[in-house]
C-alpha cells in the first residue's frame, strides 16, 4: 500500500497517465479496487459498486481508443459518502436505523456531476452515523483505523469524521478523491488527521438535494483529495463552475492569524508544525498578521443549547427516532435529541444572531486574502479510549470540531492541507475566509502548498 505524501501522484497525474497511454482507466481502476480489499481499508466501505465502476472505466477506455477527448475524471476511482443518493443503491447514513432503505431511483446532483465527469464510483463509504461526529467512530459497521498514522505509530488512531471512510479510501489508494459532506469540519478533520487535502466550499455552490441532512444551514457537499490542484478540479465538477484561483505569488498574500480561540489548547506537535509553517510562509514573503477576533469567543454561548445541528437534525430525525431509536448509536441519538428542547423562538433568535455575527466577522477580514489556523488542535487521538469512554469521546469530539466549525457558522469556505514535518503524525493547516472567497482560498492554498513542499526539498 502506498500512502499519500506531499509530491505523491494525484488525480491529475493519474489522468495524464491515461491520456498519454501509459496506463488505462481499467488498469488503474483495478489497482484502486485491489487497495479497497486490503486490511488498511477494513470498515471503509458500507457497500461497493465494483461492476458499475468497471463499466465506467471501460467506457473511458473505449473513448480513448476512438481518439475522443476524455472526461475530466477519466474513469478514475471516486468514493461516495453514504449520505448521497446513488441510483440503484440504498442510502443509509451508515446507520442500522436505515438498513432496509430502498434503492435510490436517481443519482443526487453531486453524484450525477461526478458520473458525468467520468468518475468510476467505487462505493458508499463509512462515516460517523448520520455524519454526527468529528472522530469517525461507527458502532454499526466498525471504525476504519487511521491508515496513515498506522504507518508511523503502532497505536490505532481515529480516522477523523464524519467522512472517515472517504478519507481512508483516498489515503490507501482505493479512490483518487472522495465525495463527502462538511457540517462542522467533517471533510477537513479527517483530511487533517490523515495528511490529505479537504476543501469546504461556500455552502450554496453545490446542491444538497438527495443527501441525508444533518444541518440544512451548515451542510456542504465537497471533497477530500491528495493535492490542492485536485481540490480545484473536484470543486469545478461539484459546483459546475470554472474556479479561477487567484494567481498571486506568496509575497503578495496578506494572511490573518486569529489569536482568539483557534490557538487554544494546541498539543505540542500541532503547535510546532503550525509555527514552522508560519515561519516558512513568512520567509517566502507572505505577510502574516496576528489579529484579535473577539467574535470567536461568542460561539460557545451562541451554540450552548446544541446550536443549528441539534435543532435541524431533530427536525429530520424525530420520526425515525420515535420508530427506531434503539437502532441509533446512543451517542448520536443523544446529540440529536438536544434539539427537542429548542423552541421555535430559540431557533429564530439563533438565526438572527448568526447573521449579525457573520457581518461582524466579514468586516474583520477586510484587507486579508485568508486566515490561517490549525485545522484541529490535536493529532489523531488513540481509538480505543474513545470507544470505551463516553466522557472522553464527547470532550475530544468538541475539541476537534472547535476550529473547523467556525467556518461553517460563518457560512465561509476553507481548505485544510498537511503541514507536518515528513515522517511525523499528520497536522492540518487551515486557510479560511467568508462566503464566496473560494477562489481566493484556493489560490492562496496553491501557493502555501508549494511553499511547504519546497522547504522539504
Short mmCIF file of C-alpha atoms in Angstrom, two decimals:
data_model
loop_
_atom_site.label_atom_id
_atom_site.label_comp_id
_atom_site.label_asym_id
_atom_site.label_seq_id
_atom_site.Cartn_x
_atom_site.Cartn_y
_atom_site.Cartn_z
CA UNK A 1 0.00 0.00 0.00
CA UNK A 2 1.31 3.45 -0.94
CA UNK A 3 0.18 6.11 1.49
CA UNK A 4 -0.10 9.71 0.25
CA UNK A 5 2.80 12.07 0.76
CA UNK A 6 3.39 15.55 -0.50
CA UNK A 7 4.58 15.22 -4.08
CA UNK A 8 2.90 11.78 -4.48
CA UNK A 9 0.85 11.17 -7.64
CA UNK A 10 -2.55 12.82 -7.55
CA UNK A 11 -5.70 12.60 -9.65
CA UNK A 12 -4.25 14.97 -12.23
CA UNK A 13 -1.16 12.77 -12.59
CA UNK A 14 -3.32 9.66 -12.94
CA UNK A 15 -5.41 11.27 -15.68
CA UNK A 16 -2.25 12.32 -17.50
CA UNK A 17 -1.07 8.69 -17.50
CA UNK A 18 -4.30 7.58 -19.15
CA UNK A 19 -4.20 10.39 -21.71
CA UNK A 20 -0.57 9.56 -22.56
CA UNK A 21 -1.34 5.86 -22.95
CA UNK A 22 0.98 4.91 -20.09
CA UNK A 23 -1.92 3.10 -18.45
CA UNK A 24 -5.63 2.57 -19.00
CA UNK A 25 -8.64 3.58 -16.95
CA UNK A 26 -9.45 -0.11 -16.47
CA UNK A 27 -5.97 -0.94 -15.21
CA UNK A 28 -5.88 2.00 -12.83
CA UNK A 29 -9.33 1.13 -11.52
CA UNK A 30 -8.23 -2.43 -10.77
CA UNK A 31 -5.40 -1.00 -8.66
CA UNK A 32 -7.95 1.03 -6.70
CA UNK A 33 -10.29 -1.93 -6.24
CA UNK A 34 -7.40 -4.08 -5.06
CA UNK A 35 -6.49 -1.41 -2.49
CA UNK A 36 -10.10 -1.34 -1.32
CA UNK A 37 -9.79 -5.01 -0.40
CA UNK A 38 -6.64 -4.68 1.73
CA UNK A 39 -6.54 -4.66 5.57
CA UNK A 40 -5.95 -0.87 5.83
CA UNK A 41 -9.34 -0.41 4.13
CA UNK A 42 -11.21 -2.60 6.61
CA UNK A 43 -14.51 -0.94 7.60
CA UNK A 44 -14.00 1.75 4.92
CA UNK A 45 -16.89 0.83 2.60
CA UNK A 46 -20.50 0.23 3.56
CA UNK A 47 -21.14 -1.14 0.05
CA UNK A 48 -19.04 -1.34 -3.08
CA UNK A 49 -20.01 -0.68 -6.69
CA UNK A 50 -17.29 -2.70 -8.43
CA UNK A 51 -19.31 -3.69 -11.51
CA UNK A 52 -20.55 -0.24 -12.36
CA UNK A 53 -17.11 1.20 -11.65
CA UNK A 54 -15.58 -1.24 -14.14
CA UNK A 55 -18.21 -0.29 -16.71
CA UNK A 56 -17.38 3.42 -16.28
CA UNK A 57 -13.64 2.78 -16.70
CA UNK A 58 -14.24 0.59 -19.75
CA UNK A 59 -16.36 3.34 -21.33
CA UNK A 60 -13.50 5.82 -20.90
CA UNK A 61 -11.03 3.39 -22.49
CA UNK A 62 -13.41 2.99 -25.44
CA UNK A 63 -13.47 6.78 -25.86
CA UNK A 64 -9.70 6.91 -25.70
CA UNK A 65 -9.30 4.16 -28.29
CA UNK A 66 -11.57 6.15 -30.62
CA UNK A 67 -9.45 9.27 -30.18
CA UNK A 68 -12.24 11.16 -28.39
CA UNK A 69 -11.49 13.71 -25.64
CA UNK A 70 -11.53 12.19 -22.20
CA UNK A 71 -13.85 13.49 -19.46
CA UNK A 72 -12.21 15.29 -16.52
CA UNK A 73 -12.14 12.29 -14.18
CA UNK A 74 -11.17 9.81 -16.92
CA UNK A 75 -12.63 6.67 -15.37
CA UNK A 76 -10.68 7.10 -12.12
CA UNK A 77 -11.96 5.85 -8.77
CA UNK A 78 -14.05 8.23 -6.67
CA UNK A 79 -15.78 7.17 -3.45
CA UNK A 80 -19.14 8.46 -2.23
CA UNK A 81 -20.08 9.09 1.41
CA UNK A 82 -23.12 7.02 2.40
CA UNK A 83 -25.25 10.15 2.68
CA UNK A 84 -25.56 10.76 -1.08
CA UNK A 85 -28.03 9.00 -3.35
CA UNK A 86 -26.52 6.74 -5.99
CA UNK A 87 -29.03 5.31 -8.46
CA UNK A 88 -29.83 1.67 -7.70
CA UNK A 89 -28.20 1.72 -4.25
CA UNK A 90 -29.69 2.37 -0.80
CA UNK A 91 -28.54 5.42 1.14
CA UNK A 92 -28.28 4.54 4.81
CA UNK A 93 -26.13 7.15 6.56
CA UNK A 94 -24.06 4.20 7.87
CA UNK A 95 -26.92 3.59 10.33
CA UNK A 96 -28.73 0.42 11.34
CA UNK A 97 -31.89 2.54 11.51
CA UNK A 98 -31.95 2.72 7.70
CA UNK A 99 -30.62 -0.77 6.99
CA UNK A 100 -33.72 -1.62 4.96
CA UNK A 101 -33.79 1.63 2.95
CA UNK A 102 -34.93 1.14 -0.66
CA UNK A 103 -32.53 1.80 -3.54
CA UNK A 104 -32.35 5.39 -4.76
CA UNK A 105 -34.20 5.95 -8.00
CA UNK A 106 -31.69 8.51 -9.28
CA UNK A 107 -28.29 9.99 -8.57
CA UNK A 108 -28.32 13.11 -6.43
CA UNK A 109 -26.96 16.18 -8.28
CA UNK A 110 -23.47 15.95 -6.75
CA UNK A 111 -23.13 12.30 -7.75
CA UNK A 112 -24.63 12.96 -11.19
CA UNK A 113 -21.99 15.62 -11.80
CA UNK A 114 -19.20 13.23 -10.83
CA UNK A 115 -20.61 10.48 -13.04
CA UNK A 116 -20.98 12.89 -15.98
CA UNK A 117 -17.33 13.89 -15.45
CA UNK A 118 -16.27 10.29 -15.97
CA UNK A 119 -15.81 9.12 -12.38
CA UNK A 120 -15.75 5.42 -11.65
CA UNK A 121 -17.87 5.36 -8.50
CA UNK A 122 -16.34 2.63 -6.35
CA UNK A 123 -18.69 2.54 -3.38
CA UNK A 124 -20.50 4.15 -0.49
CA UNK A 125 -18.05 4.90 2.30
CA UNK A 126 -18.48 4.57 6.04
CA UNK A 127 -18.97 7.58 8.32
CA UNK A 128 -19.95 8.60 11.80
CA UNK A 129 -23.62 7.62 11.88
CA UNK A 130 -25.66 10.30 10.10
CA UNK A 131 -22.47 12.44 9.99
CA UNK A 132 -22.83 13.45 13.64
CA UNK A 133 -19.23 13.27 14.96
CA UNK A 134 -15.82 14.67 14.14
CA UNK A 135 -13.99 11.49 15.15
CA UNK A 136 -15.35 8.91 12.70
CA UNK A 137 -16.44 6.17 15.10
CA UNK A 138 -19.23 3.86 13.91
CA UNK A 139 -20.59 1.00 16.07
CA UNK A 140 -22.71 -0.46 13.26
CA UNK A 141 -20.10 -1.02 10.55
CA UNK A 142 -16.92 -0.78 12.59
CA UNK A 143 -14.49 2.14 12.60
CA UNK A 144 -11.72 2.24 9.99
CA UNK A 145 -8.42 2.78 11.78
CA UNK A 146 -6.33 5.68 10.53
CA UNK A 147 -4.03 4.09 7.90
CA UNK A 148 -1.58 6.99 7.75
CA UNK A 149 -0.80 7.08 11.46
CA UNK A 150 -0.63 3.26 11.44
CA UNK A 151 2.44 3.54 9.22
CA UNK A 152 4.09 5.77 11.85
CA UNK A 153 2.76 4.60 15.19
CA UNK A 154 1.57 1.22 16.49
CA UNK A 155 -1.40 2.76 18.34
CA UNK A 156 -4.65 2.53 16.31
CA UNK A 157 -5.87 6.10 15.96
CA UNK A 158 -9.12 7.79 14.97
CA UNK A 159 -9.62 8.39 11.24
CA UNK A 160 -11.46 11.66 11.78
CA UNK A 161 -15.07 12.25 10.90
CA UNK A 162 -17.56 12.30 9.87
CA UNK A 163 -16.14 11.46 6.40
CA UNK A 164 -13.96 8.71 7.88
CA UNK A 165 -14.27 6.12 5.13
CA UNK A 166 -13.89 8.73 2.42
CA UNK A 167 -10.55 9.89 3.79
CA UNK A 168 -9.30 6.32 4.26
CA UNK A 169 -10.30 5.49 0.68
CA UNK A 170 -8.08 8.32 -0.59
CA UNK A 171 -5.23 7.66 1.85
CA UNK A 172 -4.99 3.99 0.87
CA UNK A 173 -5.39 4.45 -2.88
CA UNK A 174 -8.86 2.91 -3.04
CA UNK A 175 -10.03 6.23 -4.53
CA UNK A 176 -8.37 9.29 -6.00
CA UNK A 177 -10.96 11.58 -4.43
CA UNK A 178 -13.88 11.22 -2.03
CA UNK A 179 -17.24 12.97 -2.09
CA UNK A 180 -18.26 13.88 1.44
CA UNK A 181 -20.05 16.48 3.49
CA UNK A 182 -18.81 19.11 5.92
CA UNK A 183 -21.15 20.48 8.61
CA UNK A 184 -18.60 21.39 11.27
CA UNK A 185 -15.38 20.04 9.82
CA UNK A 186 -16.40 16.60 8.51
CA UNK A 187 -14.18 16.92 5.42
CA UNK A 188 -11.33 18.90 6.98
CA UNK A 189 -10.88 16.90 10.19
CA UNK A 190 -10.27 13.52 8.50
CA UNK A 191 -8.09 15.28 5.92
CA UNK A 192 -6.01 16.80 8.75
CA UNK A 193 -5.76 13.51 10.64
CA UNK A 194 -4.65 11.63 7.51
CA UNK A 195 -2.35 14.12 5.76
CA UNK A 196 -4.80 14.88 2.95
CA UNK A 197 -6.43 17.97 1.46
CA UNK A 198 -10.04 18.81 2.31
CA UNK A 199 -11.82 21.76 0.72
CA UNK A 200 -15.10 23.05 2.17
CA UNK A 201 -16.60 25.37 -0.42
CA UNK A 202 -19.20 28.04 0.20
CA UNK A 203 -22.30 26.03 1.05
CA UNK A 204 -24.63 27.28 -1.69
CA UNK A 205 -22.26 26.43 -4.54
CA UNK A 206 -23.02 22.68 -4.53
CA UNK A 207 -26.60 21.34 -4.37
CA UNK A 208 -27.52 19.18 -1.39
CA UNK A 209 -30.62 17.53 -2.88
CA UNK A 210 -30.56 13.78 -2.45
CA UNK A 211 -28.26 13.94 0.57
CA UNK A 212 -29.35 12.92 4.08
CA UNK A 213 -29.15 16.22 6.00
CA UNK A 214 -27.54 16.92 9.33
CA UNK A 215 -27.95 20.70 9.50
CA UNK A 216 -29.53 22.37 6.48
CA UNK A 217 -27.94 25.70 7.43
CA UNK A 218 -24.41 24.29 7.64
CA UNK A 219 -24.09 21.15 5.48
CA UNK A 220 -21.75 21.45 2.49
CA UNK A 221 -21.11 18.85 -0.23
CA UNK A 222 -17.39 18.81 -1.03
CA UNK A 223 -14.37 16.53 -1.44
CA UNK A 224 -11.20 15.08 0.03
CA UNK A 225 -8.22 14.86 -2.32
CA UNK A 226 -4.47 14.29 -2.40
CA UNK A 227 -3.50 17.79 -3.52
CA UNK A 228 -4.80 21.34 -3.72
CA UNK A 229 -4.82 21.09 -7.53
CA UNK A 230 -7.17 18.12 -7.19
CA UNK A 231 -9.33 20.14 -4.81
CA UNK A 232 -9.69 22.74 -7.56
CA UNK A 233 -10.58 20.00 -10.09
CA UNK A 234 -13.20 18.42 -7.84
CA UNK A 235 -14.70 21.78 -6.89
CA UNK A 236 -15.09 22.67 -10.56
CA UNK A 237 -17.10 19.49 -11.12
CA UNK A 238 -19.21 19.58 -7.97
CA UNK A 239 -20.03 23.29 -8.21
CA UNK A 240 -20.42 23.22 -12.02
CA UNK A 241 -18.31 26.34 -12.27
CA UNK A 242 -14.85 27.29 -13.51
CA UNK A 243 -12.73 28.16 -10.48
CA UNK A 244 -10.26 30.96 -11.04
CA UNK A 245 -7.77 30.64 -8.20
CA UNK A 246 -6.02 33.96 -7.86
CA UNK A 247 -2.57 33.58 -9.41
CA UNK A 248 -0.56 35.62 -6.95
CA UNK A 249 2.93 34.95 -5.61
CA UNK A 250 3.34 34.15 -1.95
CA UNK A 251 4.79 37.60 -1.28
CA UNK A 252 1.53 39.10 -2.48
CA UNK A 253 -0.56 37.38 0.18
CA UNK A 254 -1.76 39.05 3.38
CA UNK A 255 -2.87 36.37 5.83
CA UNK A 256 -4.51 36.79 9.24
CA UNK A 257 -3.81 34.56 12.23
CA UNK A 258 -6.68 34.93 14.73
CA UNK A 259 -5.44 34.64 18.30
CA UNK A 260 -8.89 34.16 19.83
CA UNK A 261 -9.94 30.52 20.36
CA UNK A 262 -8.19 28.93 17.39
CA UNK A 263 -4.77 28.64 19.08
CA UNK A 264 -6.05 27.48 22.47
CA UNK A 265 -5.07 24.04 23.76
CA UNK A 266 -2.80 23.00 20.89
CA UNK A 267 -0.81 19.86 21.54
CA UNK A 268 2.94 20.27 21.25
CA UNK A 269 3.24 18.62 17.83
CA UNK A 270 0.44 20.69 16.29
CA UNK A 271 1.84 23.90 17.81
CA UNK A 272 5.32 23.20 16.48
CA UNK A 273 4.08 22.26 13.00
CA UNK A 274 1.85 25.35 12.82
CA UNK A 275 4.62 27.69 13.96
CA UNK A 276 7.06 26.15 11.47
CA UNK A 277 4.52 26.55 8.66
CA UNK A 278 4.01 30.22 9.52
CA UNK A 279 7.77 30.74 9.61
CA UNK A 280 8.17 29.12 6.18
CA UNK A 281 5.41 31.25 4.68
CA UNK A 282 6.78 34.42 6.23
CA UNK A 283 10.27 33.59 4.94
CA UNK A 284 8.71 33.16 1.50
CA UNK A 285 7.35 36.68 1.62
CA UNK A 286 3.79 36.22 2.84
CA UNK A 287 2.65 38.97 5.19
CA UNK A 288 1.25 37.27 8.27
CA UNK A 289 -0.65 39.43 10.75
CA UNK A 290 -1.88 38.27 14.14
CA UNK A 291 -5.33 39.69 14.87
CA UNK A 292 -7.83 39.65 17.67
CA UNK A 293 -11.14 38.23 16.57
CA UNK A 294 -13.26 38.52 19.72
CA UNK A 295 -16.36 37.31 17.87
CA UNK A 296 -14.96 33.77 18.08
CA UNK A 297 -15.33 33.86 21.86
CA UNK A 298 -19.08 34.30 21.41
CA UNK A 299 -19.60 30.93 19.74
CA UNK A 300 -19.79 28.84 22.90
CA UNK A 301 -22.67 30.96 24.18
CA UNK A 302 -24.45 31.11 20.82
CA UNK A 303 -24.34 27.31 20.48
CA UNK A 304 -24.80 26.38 24.13
CA UNK A 305 -28.13 24.63 23.54
CA UNK A 306 -26.77 22.46 20.73
CA UNK A 307 -26.83 25.08 18.02
CA UNK A 308 -28.10 24.65 14.49
CA UNK A 309 -27.07 20.96 14.20
CA UNK A 310 -29.25 19.95 17.15
CA UNK A 311 -32.28 21.97 16.06
CA UNK A 312 -32.12 21.00 12.40
CA UNK A 313 -31.18 17.34 12.86
CA UNK A 314 -34.10 16.91 15.27
CA UNK A 315 -36.43 18.16 12.54
CA UNK A 316 -35.34 15.38 10.17
CA UNK A 317 -34.78 12.57 12.69
CA UNK A 318 -37.64 12.97 15.15
CA UNK A 319 -39.99 10.48 13.45
CA UNK A 320 -37.24 7.95 12.74
CA UNK A 321 -36.03 8.22 16.33
CA UNK A 322 -39.57 7.59 17.59
CA UNK A 323 -39.85 4.44 15.47
CA UNK A 324 -36.27 3.12 15.53
CA UNK A 325 -34.38 4.97 18.22
CA UNK A 326 -32.96 1.74 19.63
CA UNK A 327 -31.09 1.21 16.36
CA UNK A 328 -29.18 4.51 16.62
CA UNK A 329 -25.70 4.93 18.03
CA UNK A 330 -26.65 6.21 21.54
CA UNK A 331 -24.04 8.96 21.29
CA UNK A 332 -25.56 10.25 18.07
CA UNK A 333 -29.13 9.97 19.35
CA UNK A 334 -28.22 11.96 22.47
CA UNK A 335 -26.86 14.85 20.39
CA UNK A 336 -29.87 14.89 18.08
CA UNK A 337 -32.30 14.86 21.00
CA UNK A 338 -30.83 18.13 22.27
CA UNK A 339 -32.85 19.77 19.52
CA UNK A 340 -36.12 18.53 21.02
CA UNK A 341 -35.95 21.15 23.76
CA UNK A 342 -35.20 24.10 21.48
CA UNK A 343 -38.22 26.30 20.84
CA UNK A 344 -39.01 28.00 17.55
CA UNK A 345 -38.16 31.29 19.23
CA UNK A 346 -34.75 29.94 20.29
CA UNK A 347 -34.06 28.77 16.75
CA UNK A 348 -35.08 32.06 15.14
CA UNK A 349 -33.06 34.03 17.70
CA UNK A 350 -30.03 31.93 16.77
CA UNK A 351 -30.54 32.59 13.05
CA UNK A 352 -30.74 36.34 13.69
CA UNK A 353 -27.67 36.26 15.95
CA UNK A 354 -25.76 34.31 13.30
CA UNK A 355 -26.46 36.91 10.62
CA UNK A 356 -25.18 39.68 12.86
CA UNK A 357 -22.12 37.61 13.83
CA UNK A 358 -21.28 36.85 10.18
CA UNK A 359 -21.44 40.55 9.27
CA UNK A 360 -19.01 41.46 12.05
CA UNK A 361 -16.53 38.71 11.16
CA UNK A 362 -16.69 39.59 7.46
CA UNK A 363 -15.78 43.17 8.35
CA UNK A 364 -12.75 41.94 10.29
CA UNK A 365 -11.50 40.13 7.15
CA UNK A 366 -11.23 43.34 5.13
CA UNK A 367 -7.77 43.58 3.58
CA UNK A 368 -6.86 39.90 4.09
CA UNK A 369 -6.69 37.15 1.48
CA UNK A 370 -7.49 34.46 4.07
CA UNK A 371 -6.93 33.45 7.68
CA UNK A 372 -4.57 30.72 8.87
CA UNK A 373 -5.30 28.39 11.79
CA UNK A 374 -4.55 24.82 12.81
CA UNK A 375 -7.35 22.72 11.34
CA UNK A 376 -7.54 20.66 14.54
CA UNK A 377 -5.78 21.41 17.86
CA UNK A 378 -4.54 17.81 18.30
CA UNK A 379 -3.20 14.94 16.24
CA UNK A 380 -5.43 11.93 15.65
CA UNK A 381 -6.20 10.52 19.10
CA UNK A 382 -5.96 6.83 20.06
CA UNK A 383 -9.12 4.97 19.07
CA UNK A 384 -9.71 2.50 21.91
CA UNK A 385 -10.14 5.06 24.74
CA UNK A 386 -12.68 6.97 22.65
CA UNK A 387 -14.69 3.81 22.08
CA UNK A 388 -14.65 2.96 25.79
CA UNK A 389 -15.34 6.29 27.49
CA UNK A 390 -18.34 8.50 26.70
CA UNK A 391 -16.98 11.48 28.63
CA UNK A 392 -13.66 11.35 26.79
CA UNK A 393 -15.43 10.88 23.47
CA UNK A 394 -17.65 13.94 23.84
CA UNK A 395 -14.83 16.15 25.16
CA UNK A 396 -12.49 15.12 22.32
CA UNK A 397 -15.24 15.46 19.74
CA UNK A 398 -15.95 19.02 20.86
CA UNK A 399 -12.24 19.86 20.72
CA UNK A 400 -11.67 18.59 17.18
CA UNK A 401 -14.79 20.33 15.88
CA UNK A 402 -13.96 23.66 17.51
CA UNK A 403 -11.76 25.27 14.83
CA UNK A 404 -13.34 23.99 11.62
CA UNK A 405 -16.90 24.62 12.86
CA UNK A 406 -16.13 28.35 12.99
CA UNK A 407 -16.10 28.38 9.18
CA UNK A 408 -19.45 26.62 8.85
CA UNK A 409 -21.09 29.08 11.25
CA UNK A 410 -19.52 31.86 9.17
CA UNK A 411 -21.03 30.31 6.01
CA UNK A 412 -17.49 30.55 4.72
CA UNK A 413 -15.03 28.44 2.78
CA UNK A 414 -11.87 26.69 3.97
CA UNK A 415 -9.16 24.30 2.90
CA UNK A 416 -7.05 22.03 5.09
CA UNK A 417 -3.68 20.87 3.83
CA UNK A 418 -0.88 18.97 5.58
CA UNK A 419 1.89 20.98 7.26
CA UNK A 420 3.73 18.46 9.46
CA UNK A 421 7.42 17.56 9.05
CA UNK A 422 7.99 14.39 6.99
CA UNK A 423 7.68 11.16 8.94
CA UNK A 424 5.56 12.62 11.76
CA UNK A 425 1.88 12.41 12.64
CA UNK A 426 -0.28 14.48 10.27
CA UNK A 427 -1.22 18.06 11.12
CA UNK A 428 -3.63 20.21 9.12
CA UNK A 429 -3.14 23.87 8.24
CA UNK A 430 -6.47 25.59 7.53
CA UNK A 431 -6.90 28.56 5.19
CA UNK A 432 -10.32 30.11 5.58
CA UNK A 433 -12.39 33.13 4.58
CA UNK A 434 -16.01 34.33 4.36
CA UNK A 435 -18.54 33.16 1.76
CA UNK A 436 -17.69 33.27 -1.94
CA UNK A 437 -13.96 33.78 -1.33
CA UNK A 438 -13.46 30.23 -2.68
CA UNK A 439 -11.13 31.22 -5.50
CA UNK A 440 -9.04 33.38 -3.17
CA UNK A 441 -8.69 30.50 -0.70
CA UNK A 442 -7.85 28.01 -3.45
CA UNK A 443 -5.31 30.37 -4.98
CA UNK A 444 -3.64 31.03 -1.63
CA UNK A 445 -3.64 27.31 -0.85
CA UNK A 446 -1.82 26.51 -4.08
CA UNK A 447 0.93 28.94 -3.09
CA UNK A 448 1.04 27.70 0.51
CA UNK A 449 1.21 24.05 -0.57
CA UNK A 450 4.05 24.87 -2.95
CA UNK A 451 5.97 26.74 -0.27
CA UNK A 452 5.57 23.99 2.33
CA UNK A 453 6.59 21.31 -0.17
CA UNK A 454 9.64 23.32 -1.27
CA UNK A 455 11.01 23.56 2.28
CA UNK A 456 11.29 19.75 2.32
CA UNK A 457 13.17 19.52 -0.98
#
